[in-house]
XYZ file of C-alpha atoms in Angstrom:
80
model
C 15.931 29.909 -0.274
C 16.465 26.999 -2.519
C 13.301 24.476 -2.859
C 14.517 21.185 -2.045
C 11.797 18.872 -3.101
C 11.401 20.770 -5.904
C 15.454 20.102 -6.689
C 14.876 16.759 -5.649
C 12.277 15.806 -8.081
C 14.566 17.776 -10.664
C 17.301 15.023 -9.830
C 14.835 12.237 -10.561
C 13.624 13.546 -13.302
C 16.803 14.475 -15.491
C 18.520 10.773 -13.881
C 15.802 8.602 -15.516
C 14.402 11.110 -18.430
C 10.827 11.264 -17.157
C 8.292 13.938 -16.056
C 7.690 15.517 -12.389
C 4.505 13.477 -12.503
C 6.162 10.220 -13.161
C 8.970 11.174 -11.090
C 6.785 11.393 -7.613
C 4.817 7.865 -8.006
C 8.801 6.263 -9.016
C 9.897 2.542 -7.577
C 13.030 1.017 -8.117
C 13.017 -0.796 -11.489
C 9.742 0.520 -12.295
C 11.325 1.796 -15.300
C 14.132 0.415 -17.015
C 16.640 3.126 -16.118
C 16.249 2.952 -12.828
C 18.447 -0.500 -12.905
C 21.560 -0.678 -10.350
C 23.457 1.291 -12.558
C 20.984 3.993 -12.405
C 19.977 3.755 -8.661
C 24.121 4.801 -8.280
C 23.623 7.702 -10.551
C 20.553 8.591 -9.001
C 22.687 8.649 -5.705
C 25.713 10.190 -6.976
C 23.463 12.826 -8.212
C 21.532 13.598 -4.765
C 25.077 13.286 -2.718
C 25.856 16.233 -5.177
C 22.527 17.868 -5.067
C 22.554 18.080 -1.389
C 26.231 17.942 -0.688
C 25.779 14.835 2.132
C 26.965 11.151 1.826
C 24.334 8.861 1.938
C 25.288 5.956 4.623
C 25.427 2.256 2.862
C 21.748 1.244 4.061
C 20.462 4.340 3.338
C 21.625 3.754 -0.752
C 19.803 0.007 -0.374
C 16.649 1.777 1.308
C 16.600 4.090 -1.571
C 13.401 2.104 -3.288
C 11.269 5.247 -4.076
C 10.762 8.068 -4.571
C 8.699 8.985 -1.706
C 11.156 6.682 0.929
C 14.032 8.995 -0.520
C 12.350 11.709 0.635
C 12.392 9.735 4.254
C 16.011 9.234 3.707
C 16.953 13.261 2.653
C 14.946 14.293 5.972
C 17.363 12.154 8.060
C 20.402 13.753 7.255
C 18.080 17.203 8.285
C 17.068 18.106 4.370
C 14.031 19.463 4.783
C 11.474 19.108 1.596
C 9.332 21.838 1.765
C-alpha cells in the first residue's frame, strides 16, 4: 500500500523546491513560490496525486500544509 502523506509531502516538496522539513511547517505565501500561480499547481498536482477534484472552497481553504491534510481526509484520503 501506497503512503499517502508520505506522497503528499512529495507533492509539496517537488511544487515549491523545498525539503520534507520545510514542506510540513508550509503557509500560503510563506515562500515565494507558493504565490496563486503556485497554490494552482500545487492543486493540479494533488488532484493528480490522488485522482479526486478538489471542490472550489476546498482550493481557497488550501492555506497549509497541515489544513491540506484536513482537506485530503474529507474526500476519505487517509494520511497514514
Amino acid at each position: 500500500m501506497e503512503n499517502n502523506l508520505q506522497n503528499y509531502i512529495d507533492v509539496f516538496c517537488e511544487c515549491f523546491d523545498v525539503n520534507k522539513e520545510e514542506a510540513k511547517n508550509l503557509k500560503y505565501q510563506d515562500i515565494d513560490s507558493w504565490d496563486s500561480v503556485g497554490h494552482m499547481g500545487l492543486v493540479a498536482a494533488l488532484e493528480d496525486m490522488f485522482h479526486i477534484e478538489f471542490e472550489a472552497d476546498d482550493i481557497i481553504d488550501l492555506s497549509s500544509f497541515a489544513k491540506g491534510i484536513e482537506i485530503l481526509e474529507k474526500y476519505n484520503i487517509k494520511m497514514s
